[in-house]
mmCIF file of C-alpha atoms and ligand atoms in Angstrom:
data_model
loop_
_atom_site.group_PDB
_atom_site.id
_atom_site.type_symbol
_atom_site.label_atom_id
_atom_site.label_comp_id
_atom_site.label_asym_id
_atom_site.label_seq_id
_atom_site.Cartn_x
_atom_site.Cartn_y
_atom_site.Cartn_z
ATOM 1 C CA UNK A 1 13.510 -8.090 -7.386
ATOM 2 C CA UNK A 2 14.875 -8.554 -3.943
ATOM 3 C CA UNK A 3 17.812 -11.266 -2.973
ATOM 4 C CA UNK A 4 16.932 -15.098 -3.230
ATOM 5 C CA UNK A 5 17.952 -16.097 0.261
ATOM 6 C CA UNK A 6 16.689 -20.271 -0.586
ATOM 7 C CA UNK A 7 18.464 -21.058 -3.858
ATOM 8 C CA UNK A 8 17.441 -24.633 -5.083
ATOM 9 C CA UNK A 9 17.997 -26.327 -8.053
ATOM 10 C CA UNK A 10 16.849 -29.571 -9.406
ATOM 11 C CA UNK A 11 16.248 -31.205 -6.158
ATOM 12 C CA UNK A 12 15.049 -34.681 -5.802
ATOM 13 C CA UNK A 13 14.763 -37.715 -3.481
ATOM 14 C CA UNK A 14 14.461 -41.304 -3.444
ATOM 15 C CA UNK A 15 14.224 -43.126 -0.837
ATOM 16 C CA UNK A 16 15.815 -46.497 0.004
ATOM 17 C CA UNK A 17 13.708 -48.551 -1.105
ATOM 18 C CA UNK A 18 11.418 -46.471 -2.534
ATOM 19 C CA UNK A 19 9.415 -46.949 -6.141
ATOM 20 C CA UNK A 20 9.172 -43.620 -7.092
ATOM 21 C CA UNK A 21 10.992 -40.040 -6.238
ATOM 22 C CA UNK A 22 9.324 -38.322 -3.004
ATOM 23 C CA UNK A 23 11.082 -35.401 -4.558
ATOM 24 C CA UNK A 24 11.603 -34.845 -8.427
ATOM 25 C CA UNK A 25 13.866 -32.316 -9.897
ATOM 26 C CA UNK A 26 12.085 -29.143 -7.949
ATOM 27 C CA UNK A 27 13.787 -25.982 -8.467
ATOM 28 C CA UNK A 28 12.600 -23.071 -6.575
ATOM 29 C CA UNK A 29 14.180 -19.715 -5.565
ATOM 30 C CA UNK A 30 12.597 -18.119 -2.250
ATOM 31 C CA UNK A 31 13.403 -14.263 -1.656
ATOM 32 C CA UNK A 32 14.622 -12.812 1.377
ATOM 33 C CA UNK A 33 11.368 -11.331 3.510
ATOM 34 C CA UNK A 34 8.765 -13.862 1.963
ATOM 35 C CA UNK A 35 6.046 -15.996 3.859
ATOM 36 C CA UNK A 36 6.280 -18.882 1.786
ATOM 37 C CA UNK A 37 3.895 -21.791 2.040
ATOM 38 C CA UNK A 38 4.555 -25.229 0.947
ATOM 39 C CA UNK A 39 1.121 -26.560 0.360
ATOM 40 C CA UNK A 40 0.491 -30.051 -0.993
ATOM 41 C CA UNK A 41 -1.985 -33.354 -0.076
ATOM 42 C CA UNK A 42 -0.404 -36.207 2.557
ATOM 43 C CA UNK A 43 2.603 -37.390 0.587
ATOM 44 C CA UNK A 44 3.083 -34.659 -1.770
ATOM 45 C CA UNK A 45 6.848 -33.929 -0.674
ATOM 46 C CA UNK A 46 7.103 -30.939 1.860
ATOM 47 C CA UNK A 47 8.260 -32.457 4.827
ATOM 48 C CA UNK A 48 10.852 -34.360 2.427
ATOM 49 C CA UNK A 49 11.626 -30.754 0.867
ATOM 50 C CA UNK A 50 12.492 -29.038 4.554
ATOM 51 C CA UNK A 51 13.964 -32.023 6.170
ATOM 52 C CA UNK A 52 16.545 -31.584 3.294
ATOM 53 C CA UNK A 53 16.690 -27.778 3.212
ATOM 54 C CA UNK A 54 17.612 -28.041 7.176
ATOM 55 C CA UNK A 55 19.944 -30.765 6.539
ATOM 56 C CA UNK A 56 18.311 -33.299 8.327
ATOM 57 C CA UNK A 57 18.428 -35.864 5.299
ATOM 58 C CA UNK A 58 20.483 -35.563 2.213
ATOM 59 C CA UNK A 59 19.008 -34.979 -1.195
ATOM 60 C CA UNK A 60 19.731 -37.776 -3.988
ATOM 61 C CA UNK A 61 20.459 -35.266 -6.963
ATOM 62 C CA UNK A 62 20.223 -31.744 -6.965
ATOM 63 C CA UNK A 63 21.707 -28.604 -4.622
ATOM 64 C CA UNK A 64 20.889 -25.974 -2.913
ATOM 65 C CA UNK A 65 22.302 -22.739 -1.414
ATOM 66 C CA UNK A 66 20.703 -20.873 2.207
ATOM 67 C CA UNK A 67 21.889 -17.305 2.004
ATOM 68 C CA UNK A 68 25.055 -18.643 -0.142
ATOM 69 C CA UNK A 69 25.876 -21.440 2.300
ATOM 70 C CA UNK A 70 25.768 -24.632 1.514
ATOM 71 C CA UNK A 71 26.126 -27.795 3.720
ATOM 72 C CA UNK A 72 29.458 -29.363 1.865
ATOM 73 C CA UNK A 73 31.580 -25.963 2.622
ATOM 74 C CA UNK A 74 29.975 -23.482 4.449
ATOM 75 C CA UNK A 75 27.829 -25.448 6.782
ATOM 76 C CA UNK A 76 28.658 -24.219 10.201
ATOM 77 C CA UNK A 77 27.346 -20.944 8.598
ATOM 78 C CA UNK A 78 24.252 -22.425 7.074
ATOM 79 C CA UNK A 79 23.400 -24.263 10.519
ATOM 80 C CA UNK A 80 23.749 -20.552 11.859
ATOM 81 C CA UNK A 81 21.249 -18.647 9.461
ATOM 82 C CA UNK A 82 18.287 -21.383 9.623
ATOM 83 C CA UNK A 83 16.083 -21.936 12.943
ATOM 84 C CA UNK A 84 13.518 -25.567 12.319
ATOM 85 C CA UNK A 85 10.215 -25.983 14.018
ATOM 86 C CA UNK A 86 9.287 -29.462 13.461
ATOM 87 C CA UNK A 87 6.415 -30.939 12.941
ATOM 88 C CA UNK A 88 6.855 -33.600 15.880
ATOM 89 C CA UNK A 89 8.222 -31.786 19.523
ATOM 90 C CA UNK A 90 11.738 -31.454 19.710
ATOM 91 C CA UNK A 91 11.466 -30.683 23.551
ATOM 92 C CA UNK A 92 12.782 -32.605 26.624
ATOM 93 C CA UNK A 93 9.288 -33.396 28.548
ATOM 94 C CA UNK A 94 10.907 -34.245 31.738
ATOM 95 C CA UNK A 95 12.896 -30.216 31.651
ATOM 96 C CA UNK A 96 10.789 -27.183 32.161
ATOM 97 C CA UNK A 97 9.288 -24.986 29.640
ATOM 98 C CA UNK A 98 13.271 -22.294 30.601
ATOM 99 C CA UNK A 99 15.444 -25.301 31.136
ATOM 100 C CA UNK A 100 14.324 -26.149 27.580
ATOM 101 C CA UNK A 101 14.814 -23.300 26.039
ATOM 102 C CA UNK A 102 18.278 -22.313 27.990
ATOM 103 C CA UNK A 103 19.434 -25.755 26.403
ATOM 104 C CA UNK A 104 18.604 -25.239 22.477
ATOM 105 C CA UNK A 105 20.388 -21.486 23.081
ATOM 106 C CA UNK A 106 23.274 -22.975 24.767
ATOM 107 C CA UNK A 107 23.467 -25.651 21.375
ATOM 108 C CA UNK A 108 22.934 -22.290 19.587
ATOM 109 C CA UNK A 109 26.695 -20.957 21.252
ATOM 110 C CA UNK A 110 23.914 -18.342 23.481
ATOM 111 C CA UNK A 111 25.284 -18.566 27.422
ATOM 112 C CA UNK A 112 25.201 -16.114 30.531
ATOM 113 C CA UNK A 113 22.894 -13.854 31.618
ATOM 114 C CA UNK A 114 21.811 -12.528 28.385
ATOM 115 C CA UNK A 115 20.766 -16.268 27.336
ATOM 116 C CA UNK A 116 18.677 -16.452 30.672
ATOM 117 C CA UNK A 117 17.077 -12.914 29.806
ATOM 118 C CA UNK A 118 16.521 -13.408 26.046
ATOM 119 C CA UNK A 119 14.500 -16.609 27.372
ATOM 120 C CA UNK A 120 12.522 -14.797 30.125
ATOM 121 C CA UNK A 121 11.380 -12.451 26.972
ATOM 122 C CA UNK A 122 10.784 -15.434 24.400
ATOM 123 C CA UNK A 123 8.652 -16.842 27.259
ATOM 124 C CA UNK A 124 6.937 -13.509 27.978
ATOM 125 C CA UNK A 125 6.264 -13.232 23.868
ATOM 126 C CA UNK A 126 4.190 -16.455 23.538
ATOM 127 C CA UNK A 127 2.210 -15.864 27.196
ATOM 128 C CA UNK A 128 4.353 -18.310 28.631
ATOM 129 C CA UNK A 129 6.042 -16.895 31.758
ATOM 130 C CA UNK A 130 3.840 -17.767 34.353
ATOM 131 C CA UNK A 131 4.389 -21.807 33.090
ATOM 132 C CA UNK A 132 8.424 -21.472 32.810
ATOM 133 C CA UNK A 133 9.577 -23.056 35.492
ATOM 134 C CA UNK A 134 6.807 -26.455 35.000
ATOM 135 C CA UNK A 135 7.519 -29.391 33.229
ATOM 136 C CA UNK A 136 6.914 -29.413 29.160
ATOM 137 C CA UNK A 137 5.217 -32.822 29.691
ATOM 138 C CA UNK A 138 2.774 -31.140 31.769
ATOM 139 C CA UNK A 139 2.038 -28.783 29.216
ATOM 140 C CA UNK A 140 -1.175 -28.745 26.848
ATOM 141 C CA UNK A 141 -0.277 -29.322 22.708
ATOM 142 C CA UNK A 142 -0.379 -25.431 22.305
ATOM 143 C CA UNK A 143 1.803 -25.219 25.170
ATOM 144 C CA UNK A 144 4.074 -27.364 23.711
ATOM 145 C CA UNK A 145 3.988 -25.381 20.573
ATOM 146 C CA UNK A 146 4.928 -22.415 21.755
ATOM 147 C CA UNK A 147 7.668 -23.403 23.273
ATOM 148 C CA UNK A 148 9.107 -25.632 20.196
ATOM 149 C CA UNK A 149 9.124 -22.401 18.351
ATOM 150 C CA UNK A 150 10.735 -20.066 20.526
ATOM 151 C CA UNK A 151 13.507 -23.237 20.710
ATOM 152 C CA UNK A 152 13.947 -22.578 17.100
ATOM 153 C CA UNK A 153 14.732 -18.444 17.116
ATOM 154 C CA UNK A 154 16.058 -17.744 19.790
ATOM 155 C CA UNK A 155 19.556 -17.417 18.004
ATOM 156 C CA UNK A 156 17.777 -14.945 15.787
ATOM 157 C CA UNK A 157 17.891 -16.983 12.150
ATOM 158 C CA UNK A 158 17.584 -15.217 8.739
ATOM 159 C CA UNK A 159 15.056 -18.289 8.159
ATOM 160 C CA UNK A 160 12.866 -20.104 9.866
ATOM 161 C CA UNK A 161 11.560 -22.883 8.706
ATOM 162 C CA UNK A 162 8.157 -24.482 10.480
ATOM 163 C CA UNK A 163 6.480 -28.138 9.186
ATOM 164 C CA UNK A 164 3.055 -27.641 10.159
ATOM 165 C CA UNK A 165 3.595 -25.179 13.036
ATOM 166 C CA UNK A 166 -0.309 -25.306 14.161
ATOM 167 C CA UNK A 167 -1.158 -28.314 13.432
ATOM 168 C CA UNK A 168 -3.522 -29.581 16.698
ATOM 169 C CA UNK A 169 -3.281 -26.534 18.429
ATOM 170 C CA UNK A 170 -6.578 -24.444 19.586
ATOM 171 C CA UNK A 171 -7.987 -21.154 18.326
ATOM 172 C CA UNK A 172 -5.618 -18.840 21.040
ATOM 173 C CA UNK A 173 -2.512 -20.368 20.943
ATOM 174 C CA UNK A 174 -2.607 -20.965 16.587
ATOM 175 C CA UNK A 175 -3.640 -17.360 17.033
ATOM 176 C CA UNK A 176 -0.466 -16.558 19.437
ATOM 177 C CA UNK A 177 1.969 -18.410 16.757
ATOM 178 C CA UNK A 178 0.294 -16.774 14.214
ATOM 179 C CA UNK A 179 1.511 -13.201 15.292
ATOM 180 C CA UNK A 180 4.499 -14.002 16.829
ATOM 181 C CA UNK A 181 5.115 -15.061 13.368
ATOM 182 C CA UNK A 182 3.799 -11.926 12.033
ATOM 183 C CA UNK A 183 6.302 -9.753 14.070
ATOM 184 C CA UNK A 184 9.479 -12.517 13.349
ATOM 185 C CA UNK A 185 8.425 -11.864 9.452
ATOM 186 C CA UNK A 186 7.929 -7.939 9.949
ATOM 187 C CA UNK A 187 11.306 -7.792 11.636
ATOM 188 C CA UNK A 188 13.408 -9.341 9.042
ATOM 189 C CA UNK A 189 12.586 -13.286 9.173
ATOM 190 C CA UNK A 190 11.976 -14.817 5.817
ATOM 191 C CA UNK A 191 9.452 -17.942 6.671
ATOM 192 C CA UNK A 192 8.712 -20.879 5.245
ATOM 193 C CA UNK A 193 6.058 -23.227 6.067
ATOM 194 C CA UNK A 194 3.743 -25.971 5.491
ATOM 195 C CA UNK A 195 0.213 -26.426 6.128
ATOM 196 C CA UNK A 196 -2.797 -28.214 5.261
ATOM 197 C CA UNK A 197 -4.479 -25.040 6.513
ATOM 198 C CA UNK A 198 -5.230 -23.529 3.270
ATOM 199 C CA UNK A 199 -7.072 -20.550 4.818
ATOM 200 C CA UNK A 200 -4.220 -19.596 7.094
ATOM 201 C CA UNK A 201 -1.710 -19.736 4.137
ATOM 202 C CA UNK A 202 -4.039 -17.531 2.166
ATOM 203 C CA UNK A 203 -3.788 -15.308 4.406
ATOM 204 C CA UNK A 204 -0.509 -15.441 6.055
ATOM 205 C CA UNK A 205 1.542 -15.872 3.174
ATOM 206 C CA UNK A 206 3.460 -13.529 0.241
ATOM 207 C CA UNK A 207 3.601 -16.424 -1.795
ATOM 208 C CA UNK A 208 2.567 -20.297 -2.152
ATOM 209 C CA UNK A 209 3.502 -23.263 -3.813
ATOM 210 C CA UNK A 210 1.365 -26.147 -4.410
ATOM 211 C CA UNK A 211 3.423 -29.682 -4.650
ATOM 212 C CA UNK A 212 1.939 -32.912 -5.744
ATOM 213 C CA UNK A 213 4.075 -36.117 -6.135
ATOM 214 C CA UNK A 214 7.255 -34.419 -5.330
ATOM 215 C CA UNK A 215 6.609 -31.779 -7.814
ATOM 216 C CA UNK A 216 6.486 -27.804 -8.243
ATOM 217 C CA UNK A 217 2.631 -27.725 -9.413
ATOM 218 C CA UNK A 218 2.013 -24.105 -9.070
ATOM 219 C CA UNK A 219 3.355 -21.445 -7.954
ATOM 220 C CA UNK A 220 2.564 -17.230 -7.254
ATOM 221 C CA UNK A 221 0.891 -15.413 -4.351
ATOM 222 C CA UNK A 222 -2.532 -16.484 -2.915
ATOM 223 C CA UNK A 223 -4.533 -14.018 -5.164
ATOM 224 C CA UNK A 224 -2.634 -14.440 -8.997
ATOM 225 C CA UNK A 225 -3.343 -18.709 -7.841
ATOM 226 C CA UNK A 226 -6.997 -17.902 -7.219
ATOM 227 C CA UNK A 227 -7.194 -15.273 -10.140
ATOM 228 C CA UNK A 228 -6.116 -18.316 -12.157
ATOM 229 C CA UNK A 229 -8.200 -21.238 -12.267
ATOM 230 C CA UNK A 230 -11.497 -19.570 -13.422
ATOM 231 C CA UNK A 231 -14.697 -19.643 -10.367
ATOM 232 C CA UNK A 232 -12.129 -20.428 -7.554
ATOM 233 C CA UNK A 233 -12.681 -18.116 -4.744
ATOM 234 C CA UNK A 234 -10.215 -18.972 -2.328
ATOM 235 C CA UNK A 235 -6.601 -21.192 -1.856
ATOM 236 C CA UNK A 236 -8.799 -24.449 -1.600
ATOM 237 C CA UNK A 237 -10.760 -23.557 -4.562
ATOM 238 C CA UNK A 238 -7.347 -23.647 -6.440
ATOM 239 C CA UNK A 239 -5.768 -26.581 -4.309
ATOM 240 C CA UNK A 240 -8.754 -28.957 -4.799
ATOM 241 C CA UNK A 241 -9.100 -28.120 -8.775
ATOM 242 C CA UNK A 242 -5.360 -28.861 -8.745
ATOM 243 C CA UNK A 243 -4.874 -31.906 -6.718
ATOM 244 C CA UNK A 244 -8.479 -33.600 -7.193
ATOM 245 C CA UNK A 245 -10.835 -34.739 -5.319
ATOM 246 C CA UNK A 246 -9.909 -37.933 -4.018
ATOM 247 C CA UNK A 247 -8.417 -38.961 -0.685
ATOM 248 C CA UNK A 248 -4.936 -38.878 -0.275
ATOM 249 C CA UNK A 249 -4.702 -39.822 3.310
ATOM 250 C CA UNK A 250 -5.442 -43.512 3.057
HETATM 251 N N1 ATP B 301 11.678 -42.091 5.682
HETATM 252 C C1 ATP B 301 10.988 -42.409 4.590
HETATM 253 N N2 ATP B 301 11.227 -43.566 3.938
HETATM 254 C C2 ATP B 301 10.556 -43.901 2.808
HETATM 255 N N3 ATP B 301 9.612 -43.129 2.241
HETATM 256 C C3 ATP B 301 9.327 -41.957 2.847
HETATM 257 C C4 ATP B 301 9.987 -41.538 4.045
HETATM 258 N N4 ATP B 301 9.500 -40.321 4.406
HETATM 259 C C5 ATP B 301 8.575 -40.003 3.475
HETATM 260 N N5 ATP B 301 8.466 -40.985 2.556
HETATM 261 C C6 ATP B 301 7.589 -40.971 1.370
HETATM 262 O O1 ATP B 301 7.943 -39.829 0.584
HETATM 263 C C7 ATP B 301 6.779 -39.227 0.052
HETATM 264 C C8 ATP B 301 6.722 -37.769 0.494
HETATM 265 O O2 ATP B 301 6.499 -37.748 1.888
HETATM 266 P P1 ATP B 301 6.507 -36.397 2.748
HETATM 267 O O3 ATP B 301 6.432 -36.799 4.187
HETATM 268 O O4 ATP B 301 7.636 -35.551 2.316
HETATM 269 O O5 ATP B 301 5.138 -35.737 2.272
HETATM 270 P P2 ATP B 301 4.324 -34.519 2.925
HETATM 271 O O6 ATP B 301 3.884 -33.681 1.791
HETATM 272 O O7 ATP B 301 5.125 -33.875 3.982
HETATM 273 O O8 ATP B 301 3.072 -35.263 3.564
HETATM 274 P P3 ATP B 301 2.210 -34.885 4.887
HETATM 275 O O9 ATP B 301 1.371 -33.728 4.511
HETATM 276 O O10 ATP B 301 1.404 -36.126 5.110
HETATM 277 O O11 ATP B 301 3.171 -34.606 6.022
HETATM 278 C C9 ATP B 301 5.595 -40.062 0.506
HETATM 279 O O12 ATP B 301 5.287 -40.985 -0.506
HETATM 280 C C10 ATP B 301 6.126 -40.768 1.735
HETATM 281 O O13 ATP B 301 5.486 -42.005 1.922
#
């Protein structure tokens, strides 16, 4: 068994205010070179999960370690080994597609000519070099995708973690992401993502894990979920007979 880079255990949130736990007790250990997918309906708990793991809100019980950091005494570290692609743009629309960039490497400690060169190749890697030097808010939403990812590894993290990374994005560019990803994961990058996509997952990731009210439902790689729930066929087979059928985004 290879090295749990994401160590987490017991980790839940609540909310102020808040009835119930967005996030109950989950303890989950992800291994260094996995695609892991954090699948779950609207509410279920992922965004709440990575917001925490990137230490963007604090958990209300529970820890966790990123490669053996942790944010109370190694965080500096942990900041270090973790690149975020949120699910809303983190890009200044009023910069260009390099001034953006050259300004989440410089926050990264990245300056000088090798900054400016590592961006001219992020941009080339994503099909972006001819639109560098435009504004983002020009840009179209896979546009702006693109360029919120390469924001997030250009430092070179261990981990990356995306919250929806394709979400309303068309066919090329979710297919540019998708193997820019590929080659991230292929070179070392342990990923882990969330996605109503369930297709994409199924085939993009080493291993899933459905959540539902803030909890670990299932978890195992695309084919021992499907080989488990007798007929299914496919992720959503398994997701559906798992979560129900009702709406969840009302
Ligand atoms: N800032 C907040 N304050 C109060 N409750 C919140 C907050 N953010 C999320 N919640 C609640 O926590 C629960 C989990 O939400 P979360 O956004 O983590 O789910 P999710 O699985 O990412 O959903 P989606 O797929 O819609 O993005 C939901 O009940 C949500 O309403």
């Amino acid at each position: 068994m290879s090295e749990a880079v994401i160590h987490i255990d017991k980790l839940s949130k609540k909310y102020r205010g808040a009835d119930s736990f967005a996030l109950e007790s989950l303890s989950l250990d992800i291994f260094r070179g996995e695609v892991f997918g954090l699948l779950g309906p609207n509410g279920a708990g992922k965004t709440t999960l990575i917001s925490i793991l990137c230490g963007l809100i604090s958990p209300s019980y529970g820890s966790f370690t990123i490669q053996g950091f942790s944010y109370g005494k190694s965080a500096t570290q942990l900041k270090a080994s973790i690149g975020i692609v949120p699910q809303d743009f983190a890009l200044y629309p009023s910069l260009t597609a390099k001034e953006n960039l050259m300004y989440f490497g410089a926050m990264y400690g990245l300056k000088g000519r090798h900054l400016s060169t590592d961006v001219d190749h992020a941009l080339e890697s994503l099909g972006l070099t001819a639109h560098s030097n435009k504004r983002v808010e020009t840009f179209s939403g896979g546009m702006k995708r693109r360029v919120n990812l390469l924001a997030a590894v250009l430092h070179k993290p261990a981990v990356l973690f995306l919250d929806e990374p394709t979400v309303g994005v068309d066919v090329h560019s979710k297919k540019a992401i998708m193997d820019y990803l590929q080659r991230l994961n292929e070179n070392g990058t342990t990923i882990v993502y969330t996605s109503h996509h369930l297709m994409e997952a199924q085939e993009f990731c080493t291993r899933v894990g459905i959540i539902e009210s803030g909890q670990l439902w299932r978890i195992g790689t695309p084919d021992s979920l499907i080989s488990s729930i007798p007929g299914a066929k496919s992720l959503e087979d398994v997701f559906i007979d798992l979560t129900g059928k009702g709406f969840r985004d009302v």
